[in-house]
Short mmCIF file of C-alpha atoms in Angstrom, two decimals:
data_model
loop_
_atom_site.label_atom_id
_atom_site.label_comp_id
_atom_site.label_asym_id
_atom_site.label_seq_id
_atom_site.Cartn_x
_atom_site.Cartn_y
_atom_site.Cartn_z
CA UNK A 1 -4.63 15.08 -12.48
CA UNK A 2 -3.21 18.50 -13.27
CA UNK A 3 -3.33 19.49 -9.64
CA UNK A 4 -1.68 16.25 -8.59
CA UNK A 5 1.31 16.78 -10.86
CA UNK A 6 2.13 19.91 -8.86
CA UNK A 7 2.26 18.02 -5.58
CA UNK A 8 5.49 16.98 -3.90
CA UNK A 9 6.46 13.31 -3.74
CA UNK A 10 5.60 13.04 -0.05
CA UNK A 11 2.09 14.33 -0.60
CA UNK A 12 1.53 12.04 -3.57
CA UNK A 13 2.72 9.09 -1.53
CA UNK A 14 0.37 10.00 1.31
CA UNK A 15 -2.56 10.24 -1.10
CA UNK A 16 -1.61 6.98 -2.80
CA UNK A 17 -1.44 5.24 0.58
CA UNK A 18 -4.97 6.42 1.30
CA UNK A 19 -6.19 4.83 -1.95
CA UNK A 20 -5.82 7.61 -4.53
CA UNK A 21 -4.95 5.78 -7.74
CA UNK A 22 -4.17 8.93 -9.71
CA UNK A 23 -1.68 10.05 -7.08
CA UNK A 24 0.08 6.71 -7.31
CA UNK A 25 0.09 6.92 -11.10
CA UNK A 26 1.60 10.42 -11.06
CA UNK A 27 4.23 9.36 -8.55
CA UNK A 28 5.09 6.30 -10.61
CA UNK A 29 5.37 8.29 -13.84
CA UNK A 30 7.58 10.81 -12.09
CA UNK A 31 10.03 8.37 -10.54
CA UNK A 32 10.00 5.15 -12.53
CA UNK A 33 12.38 6.36 -15.24
CA UNK A 34 15.19 7.16 -12.84
CA UNK A 35 14.73 3.91 -10.93
CA UNK A 36 14.63 1.85 -14.12
CA UNK A 37 17.67 3.59 -15.61
CA UNK A 38 19.65 3.25 -12.39
CA UNK A 39 18.94 -0.46 -12.17
CA UNK A 40 19.75 -0.90 -15.87
CA UNK A 41 23.00 1.04 -15.66
CA UNK A 42 24.07 -0.81 -12.55
CA UNK A 43 23.19 -4.30 -13.75
CA UNK A 44 23.32 -4.03 -17.52
CA UNK A 45 20.20 -6.19 -17.57
CA UNK A 46 16.79 -4.91 -18.73
CA UNK A 47 15.27 -7.92 -16.99
CA UNK A 48 16.73 -6.96 -13.60
CA UNK A 49 15.87 -3.30 -14.18
CA UNK A 50 12.25 -4.19 -14.85
CA UNK A 51 12.02 -6.51 -11.86
CA UNK A 52 13.62 -3.98 -9.54
CA UNK A 53 11.35 -1.17 -10.71
CA UNK A 54 8.29 -3.31 -10.19
CA UNK A 55 9.43 -4.49 -6.77
CA UNK A 56 10.24 -0.99 -5.54
CA UNK A 57 6.87 0.45 -6.44
CA UNK A 58 5.05 -2.58 -5.06
CA UNK A 59 6.93 -2.07 -1.82
CA UNK A 60 6.00 1.60 -1.87
CA UNK A 61 2.40 0.58 -2.41
CA UNK A 62 2.26 -1.95 0.41
CA UNK A 63 4.69 -0.40 2.90
CA UNK A 64 4.55 3.32 2.24
CA UNK A 65 5.32 3.94 5.90
CA UNK A 66 8.81 2.51 5.39
CA UNK A 67 9.74 5.85 3.86
CA UNK A 68 10.34 8.66 6.35
CA UNK A 69 10.41 12.13 4.80
CA UNK A 70 12.53 13.41 7.69
CA UNK A 71 15.41 11.18 6.60
CA UNK A 72 15.70 12.51 3.04
CA UNK A 73 13.92 12.89 -0.27
CA UNK A 74 11.84 10.13 -1.78
CA UNK A 75 14.14 10.11 -4.82
CA UNK A 76 17.16 9.36 -2.62
CA UNK A 77 15.18 6.71 -0.77
CA UNK A 78 14.21 5.03 -4.05
CA UNK A 79 17.80 5.04 -5.27
CA UNK A 80 18.88 3.49 -1.97
CA UNK A 81 16.29 0.73 -2.18
CA UNK A 82 17.03 0.17 -5.88
CA UNK A 83 20.72 -0.17 -5.08
CA UNK A 84 20.08 -2.91 -2.52
CA UNK A 85 17.65 -4.74 -4.79
CA UNK A 86 20.02 -4.62 -7.75
CA UNK A 87 22.85 -6.16 -5.74
CA UNK A 88 20.53 -8.79 -4.33
CA UNK A 89 19.19 -9.68 -7.78
CA UNK A 90 22.64 -9.85 -9.23
CA UNK A 91 23.81 -12.08 -6.43
CA UNK A 92 20.79 -14.35 -6.93
CA UNK A 93 21.27 -14.56 -10.65
CA UNK A 94 24.90 -14.77 -11.53
CA UNK A 95 24.02 -15.04 -15.20
CA UNK A 96 23.16 -11.37 -15.16
CA UNK A 97 26.47 -10.25 -13.77
CA UNK A 98 28.07 -7.75 -16.09
CA UNK A 99 30.70 -9.10 -18.35
CA UNK A 100 34.21 -7.83 -18.18
CA UNK A 101 34.92 -4.99 -20.54
CA UNK A 102 35.31 -6.56 -23.93
CA UNK A 103 35.61 -5.06 -27.33
CA UNK A 104 32.69 -5.76 -29.61
CA UNK A 105 33.21 -6.88 -33.15
CA UNK A 106 31.06 -4.15 -34.64
CA UNK A 107 32.83 -1.49 -32.63
CA UNK A 108 35.86 -1.32 -34.89
CA UNK A 109 36.01 1.92 -36.74
CA UNK A 110 38.04 2.28 -39.94
CA UNK A 111 41.24 3.92 -38.84
CA UNK A 112 41.87 5.52 -42.26
CA UNK A 113 38.85 7.79 -41.92
CA UNK A 114 39.90 11.32 -41.21
CA UNK A 115 36.88 13.46 -41.99
CA UNK A 116 33.80 11.73 -40.70
CA UNK A 117 30.38 12.45 -42.14
CA UNK A 118 27.53 12.92 -39.63
CA UNK A 119 26.28 9.32 -39.85
CA UNK A 120 29.70 7.97 -39.06
CA UNK A 121 30.16 10.48 -36.29
CA UNK A 122 26.89 9.24 -34.83
CA UNK A 123 28.09 5.68 -35.14
CA UNK A 124 31.33 6.61 -33.45
CA UNK A 125 29.47 8.33 -30.65
CA UNK A 126 27.17 5.35 -30.25
CA UNK A 127 30.13 3.07 -30.06
CA UNK A 128 31.81 5.31 -27.53
CA UNK A 129 28.69 5.23 -25.40
CA UNK A 130 28.55 1.45 -25.70
CA UNK A 131 32.17 1.21 -24.68
CA UNK A 132 31.51 3.48 -21.76
CA UNK A 133 28.58 1.33 -20.62
CA UNK A 134 30.70 -1.79 -20.77
CA UNK A 135 33.48 -0.05 -18.91
CA UNK A 136 31.06 1.11 -16.21
CA UNK A 137 29.72 -2.42 -15.79
CA UNK A 138 33.28 -3.61 -15.38
CA UNK A 139 34.01 -1.21 -12.53
CA UNK A 140 34.14 -2.37 -8.91
CA UNK A 141 30.77 -1.98 -7.18
CA UNK A 142 31.55 1.15 -5.16
CA UNK A 143 33.07 2.96 -8.13
CA UNK A 144 30.20 1.96 -10.37
CA UNK A 145 27.64 3.36 -7.94
CA UNK A 146 29.50 6.64 -7.72
CA UNK A 147 29.71 7.03 -11.51
CA UNK A 148 26.09 6.05 -12.13
CA UNK A 149 24.73 8.37 -9.43
CA UNK A 150 27.00 11.38 -9.94
CA UNK A 151 27.65 11.30 -13.68
CA UNK A 152 24.72 9.48 -15.25
CA UNK A 153 22.05 10.63 -12.80
CA UNK A 154 23.72 13.94 -12.05
CA UNK A 155 23.21 13.74 -8.30
CA UNK A 156 25.26 16.04 -6.14
CA UNK A 157 27.98 14.53 -3.96
CA UNK A 158 25.85 15.00 -0.88
CA UNK A 159 22.82 13.34 -2.48
CA UNK A 160 24.94 10.42 -3.63
CA UNK A 161 26.47 10.16 -0.17
CA UNK A 162 22.98 9.95 1.31
CA UNK A 163 21.99 7.17 -1.10
CA UNK A 164 25.19 5.22 -0.53
CA UNK A 165 25.27 5.86 3.20
CA UNK A 166 28.83 7.14 3.21
CA UNK A 167 30.73 10.41 3.56
CA UNK A 168 30.81 13.02 0.80
CA UNK A 169 34.58 12.69 0.65
CA UNK A 170 34.23 8.97 0.00
CA UNK A 171 31.89 9.64 -2.93
CA UNK A 172 34.26 12.23 -4.33
CA UNK A 173 37.23 9.94 -4.05
CA UNK A 174 35.39 6.94 -5.54
CA UNK A 175 34.19 9.06 -8.44
CA UNK A 176 37.69 10.34 -9.04
CA UNK A 177 39.17 6.86 -9.17
CA UNK A 178 36.29 5.49 -11.20
CA UNK A 179 36.65 8.23 -13.80
CA UNK A 180 40.38 7.66 -13.99
CA UNK A 181 39.73 3.96 -14.70
CA UNK A 182 37.06 4.78 -17.28
CA UNK A 183 39.23 7.36 -18.99
CA UNK A 184 42.02 4.81 -19.13
CA UNK A 185 39.77 2.16 -20.63
CA UNK A 186 38.25 4.53 -23.16
CA UNK A 187 41.71 5.80 -24.08
CA UNK A 188 42.73 2.22 -24.77
CA UNK A 189 40.21 2.32 -27.59
CA UNK A 190 40.60 5.84 -28.85
CA UNK A 191 39.02 5.57 -32.26
CA UNK A 192 35.40 5.72 -31.21
CA UNK A 193 35.76 7.90 -28.14
CA UNK A 194 37.80 10.56 -29.85
CA UNK A 195 35.80 10.60 -33.06
CA UNK A 196 32.53 11.09 -31.26
CA UNK A 197 33.80 14.52 -30.31
CA UNK A 198 34.90 15.40 -33.81
CA UNK B 1 50.29 24.08 -9.59
CA UNK B 2 52.15 20.79 -9.90
CA UNK B 3 50.97 17.48 -11.37
CA UNK B 4 49.70 16.12 -8.02
CA UNK B 5 47.67 19.24 -7.35
CA UNK B 6 46.39 19.12 -10.91
CA UNK B 7 45.21 15.53 -10.42
CA UNK B 8 43.12 16.72 -7.49
CA UNK B 9 41.19 19.20 -9.64
CA UNK B 10 41.17 17.57 -13.06
CA UNK B 11 37.81 15.83 -12.55
CA UNK B 12 36.25 19.03 -11.27
CA UNK B 13 37.60 20.95 -14.28
CA UNK B 14 36.31 18.32 -16.73
CA UNK B 15 32.91 18.23 -15.05
CA UNK B 16 32.74 22.01 -15.07
CA UNK B 17 32.24 22.22 -11.33
CA UNK B 18 35.40 24.01 -10.25
CA UNK B 19 34.11 27.34 -8.98
CA UNK B 20 37.43 28.66 -7.75
CA UNK B 21 38.53 30.80 -10.71
CA UNK B 22 42.10 31.05 -9.54
CA UNK B 23 42.40 27.26 -9.18
CA UNK B 24 40.80 26.82 -12.60
CA UNK B 25 43.21 29.23 -14.26
CA UNK B 26 46.12 27.64 -12.48
CA UNK B 27 45.02 24.14 -13.52
CA UNK B 28 44.55 25.11 -17.15
CA UNK B 29 47.91 26.84 -17.17
CA UNK B 30 49.51 23.71 -15.78
CA UNK B 31 47.83 21.56 -18.45
CA UNK B 32 49.25 23.83 -21.14
CA UNK B 33 52.72 23.42 -19.77
CA UNK B 34 52.58 19.67 -18.93
CA UNK B 35 51.89 17.21 -21.76
CA UNK B 36 50.94 14.36 -19.42
CA UNK B 37 48.40 16.50 -17.56
CA UNK B 38 47.14 17.91 -20.85
CA UNK B 39 46.37 14.33 -21.95
CA UNK B 40 44.82 13.61 -18.59
CA UNK B 41 42.55 16.64 -18.91
CA UNK B 42 41.71 15.73 -22.49
CA UNK B 43 40.74 12.18 -21.55
CA UNK B 44 38.59 13.49 -18.67
CA UNK B 45 36.86 15.92 -21.01
CA UNK B 46 36.29 13.13 -23.53
CA UNK B 47 34.85 11.01 -20.75
CA UNK B 48 32.51 13.84 -19.75
CA UNK B 49 31.36 14.21 -23.35
CA UNK B 50 30.67 10.50 -23.70
CA UNK B 51 28.92 10.54 -20.32
CA UNK B 52 26.71 13.38 -21.53
CA UNK B 53 25.91 11.41 -24.68
CA UNK B 54 25.00 8.39 -22.54
CA UNK B 55 22.78 10.54 -20.32
CA UNK B 56 21.03 11.96 -23.39
CA UNK B 57 20.57 8.48 -24.83
CA UNK B 58 19.21 7.15 -21.54
CA UNK B 59 16.87 10.04 -20.86
CA UNK B 60 14.12 8.39 -22.85
CA UNK B 61 14.55 4.99 -21.23
CA UNK B 62 11.65 3.95 -19.08
CA UNK B 63 10.24 0.82 -17.56
CA UNK B 64 8.10 -1.11 -20.07
CA UNK B 65 4.35 -0.32 -19.98
CA UNK B 66 3.63 -3.79 -18.58
CA UNK B 67 5.26 -2.75 -15.29
CA UNK B 68 2.86 0.18 -15.00
CA UNK B 69 -0.10 -2.04 -15.90
CA UNK B 70 0.91 -4.63 -13.33
CA UNK B 71 1.35 -1.99 -10.62
CA UNK B 72 -1.96 -0.31 -11.37
CA UNK B 73 -3.63 -3.73 -11.27
CA UNK B 74 -2.00 -4.39 -7.91
CA UNK B 75 -3.13 -0.97 -6.67
CA UNK B 76 -6.76 -1.68 -7.61
CA UNK B 77 -6.65 -5.15 -6.08
CA UNK B 78 -5.24 -3.68 -2.91
CA UNK B 79 -7.99 -1.09 -2.78
CA UNK B 80 -10.67 -3.73 -3.33
CA UNK B 81 -9.08 -5.96 -0.68
CA UNK B 82 -8.99 -3.02 1.74
CA UNK B 83 -12.67 -2.30 1.07
CA UNK B 84 -13.52 -5.95 1.58
CA UNK B 85 -11.54 -6.00 4.79
CA UNK B 86 -13.33 -2.86 6.03
CA UNK B 87 -16.70 -4.40 5.16
CA UNK B 88 -15.77 -7.63 6.94
CA UNK B 89 -14.68 -5.69 10.01
CA UNK B 90 -17.86 -3.64 9.96
CA UNK B 91 -19.86 -6.86 9.86
CA UNK B 92 -17.83 -8.37 12.67
CA UNK B 93 -18.23 -5.28 14.82
CA UNK B 94 -21.98 -5.23 14.17
CA UNK B 95 -22.28 -8.94 14.97
CA UNK B 96 -20.23 -8.39 18.11
CA UNK B 97 -22.45 -5.52 19.21
CA UNK B 98 -25.60 -7.59 18.66
CA UNK B 99 -24.07 -10.52 20.56
CA UNK B 100 -23.05 -8.20 23.42
CA UNK B 101 -26.54 -6.75 23.58
CA UNK B 102 -28.06 -10.23 23.67
CA UNK B 103 -25.70 -11.32 26.45
CA UNK B 104 -26.41 -8.14 28.39
CA UNK B 105 -30.15 -8.66 28.01
CA UNK B 106 -29.80 -12.24 29.17
CA UNK B 107 -27.75 -11.19 32.18
CA UNK B 108 -30.28 -8.53 33.16
CA UNK B 109 -33.16 -10.97 32.78
CA UNK B 110 -31.32 -13.61 34.79
CA UNK B 111 -30.51 -11.13 37.51
CA UNK B 112 -34.09 -10.03 37.76
CA UNK B 113 -35.18 -13.63 38.10
CA UNK B 114 -32.55 -14.25 40.77
CA UNK B 115 -33.56 -11.10 42.67
CA UNK B 116 -37.18 -12.16 42.65
CA UNK B 117 -36.19 -15.59 43.92
CA UNK B 118 -34.00 -14.06 46.59
CA UNK B 119 -36.81 -11.81 47.77
CA UNK B 120 -39.08 -14.79 47.94
CA UNK B 121 -36.46 -16.82 49.78
CA UNK B 122 -35.77 -13.98 52.21
CA UNK B 123 -39.42 -13.51 52.89
CA UNK B 124 -39.88 -17.23 53.31
CA UNK B 125 -36.98 -17.35 55.75
CA UNK B 126 -38.40 -14.56 57.81
CA UNK B 127 -41.81 -16.10 57.79
CA UNK B 128 -40.33 -19.45 58.80
CA UNK B 129 -38.32 -17.80 61.57
CA UNK B 130 -41.33 -15.80 62.72
CA UNK B 131 -43.40 -18.94 62.73
CA UNK B 132 -40.72 -20.79 64.65
CA UNK B 133 -40.42 -18.04 67.19
CA UNK B 134 -44.14 -17.84 67.62
CA UNK B 135 -44.34 -21.60 67.80
CA UNK B 136 -41.72 -21.64 70.50
CA UNK B 137 -43.14 -18.93 72.66
CA UNK B 138 -46.74 -19.11 71.71
CA UNK B 139 -47.71 -15.75 73.28
CA UNK B 140 -44.99 -13.38 72.14
CA UNK B 141 -45.81 -10.04 70.53
CA UNK B 142 -43.25 -8.72 68.07
CA UNK B 143 -42.64 -5.61 66.12
CA UNK B 144 -41.85 -5.80 62.44
CA UNK B 145 -38.20 -6.14 61.49
CA UNK B 146 -36.56 -2.74 61.53
CA UNK B 147 -33.67 -2.50 59.04
CA UNK B 148 -30.33 -1.51 60.54
CA UNK B 149 -28.44 -1.05 57.26
CA UNK B 150 -29.48 0.35 53.95
CA UNK B 151 -29.41 -2.57 51.61
CA UNK B 152 -32.18 -3.06 49.13
CA UNK B 153 -31.03 -6.61 48.39
CA UNK B 154 -33.03 -8.93 50.59
CA UNK B 155 -31.21 -11.46 52.68
CA UNK B 156 -31.55 -14.99 51.37
CA UNK B 157 -29.87 -16.81 54.21
CA UNK B 158 -29.03 -15.78 57.74
CA UNK B 159 -29.69 -16.41 61.36
CA UNK B 160 -31.91 -15.04 64.01
CA UNK B 161 -30.41 -14.34 67.42
CA UNK B 162 -32.45 -13.56 70.49
CA UNK B 163 -30.81 -10.94 72.74
CA UNK B 164 -31.80 -8.71 75.64
CA UNK B 165 -31.40 -4.96 75.33
CA UNK B 166 -32.15 -2.10 77.74
CA UNK B 167 -35.69 -0.95 77.17
CA UNK B 168 -34.29 2.53 76.39
CA UNK B 169 -33.07 1.05 73.08
CA UNK B 170 -36.69 1.09 71.92
CA UNK B 171 -36.63 4.86 71.82
CA UNK B 172 -33.72 4.76 69.38
CA UNK B 173 -36.12 3.19 66.89
CA UNK B 174 -38.93 5.63 67.59
CA UNK B 175 -40.90 3.22 69.75
CA UNK B 176 -42.72 4.50 72.85
CA UNK B 177 -40.94 3.81 76.13
CA UNK B 178 -42.08 4.18 79.70
CA UNK B 179 -39.30 6.17 81.28
CA UNK B 180 -39.87 4.49 84.62
CA UNK B 181 -38.87 1.19 83.10
CA UNK B 182 -35.79 2.39 81.19
CA UNK B 183 -33.56 0.14 83.18
CA UNK B 184 -35.55 -2.99 82.37
CA UNK B 185 -34.43 -5.33 79.71
CA UNK B 186 -36.41 -6.12 76.62
CA UNK B 187 -35.98 -9.06 74.30
CA UNK B 188 -35.06 -8.48 70.69
CA UNK B 189 -34.41 -10.68 67.69
CA UNK B 190 -31.39 -9.71 65.62
CA UNK B 191 -31.35 -10.80 62.01
CA UNK B 192 -27.74 -11.54 61.02
CA UNK B 193 -26.49 -12.32 57.55
CA UNK B 194 -23.82 -14.91 56.74
CA UNK B 195 -21.05 -12.43 57.53
CA UNK B 196 -22.45 -11.86 61.00
CA UNK B 197 -23.58 -8.37 60.07
CA UNK B 198 -26.78 -7.17 61.74
CA UNK B 199 -29.32 -6.48 59.06
CA UNK B 200 -32.49 -5.91 61.07
CA UNK B 201 -33.94 -6.01 64.53
CA UNK B 202 -37.37 -6.66 66.03
CA UNK B 203 -38.51 -6.32 69.55
CA UNK B 204 -40.35 -9.00 71.41
CA UNK B 205 -42.74 -8.61 74.28
#
């Protein structure tokens, strides 16, 4: 197992395809988190995230040859497949479509607080993160993908471009616009966002 | 740097990815001088901070253990199915090989039987023809059939044709010839197969 953890994704996939269960397990443990998080951040639905993760690794299990190492990294390939599956799932199940950005009842912070103790700062940060998540889910699809890949998954512009199948300049421009929209929406509710930095 | 140029670099500044020191200094200087751009930079920095908090919060998120259990179950089932498939194929190949050997054996046996029959038929034909020839002439003396082609397969059906050849032809088959009578003709029976090909010859006296 120790030796397997040192292997590259391609090698693990090759071993898994030839029936090595440990190799498949290592590959799954290495990549499932990113796939699950991506699907969750894109859809806002743990149900869809779980389904997509399961489907992707089943596909990898049964059709490992569909991945070609010469065309990019396995991580990029998985993001690309996850992206398609998330959109498909969301189209199939409209009930999982993200809601428009709405303010939650428990998100209201007392405006009179000036010096915030740690607990309240944590609450403010949590609320800011929640607001951000809602705002991301309310973004147009292309902008959402750019933010999730570049900011939440910290992919480079070129990696994101490979996943999205578009030019680097397009990713950069989408990210720029998406961030402007997010900043605007977070600024519309400044209490939580600004206090989380206090 | 003006506000439009600042807008082009504000995201890079907030994300900490602007490597051009001069552009960075210029952008920061502009933000200090322009209240609108200062707010813009502040909101981008706030966004980056909240993003970082979201990334930290999400870093522990994983697919539930049931997904892993389901996938590992599927992996094992697939492996068992593959083994079963291999075993089934091995059995099929073995059965096919046995069947092929049986068919081959049957073909060989059948061919041997047919060859034996053909030999018998060929011999019978020759005997019948010999008998007929003898019956017709009564006092003819004949050599044995001398094969003209190399063909181990005996002829099953054919025809016998009586011809006259110069006596000198006898010498071509190693038969003694009186040189004084080279010009004379000698009778011969040609054994032809169905294609009209000469298979053998015998000389008649």
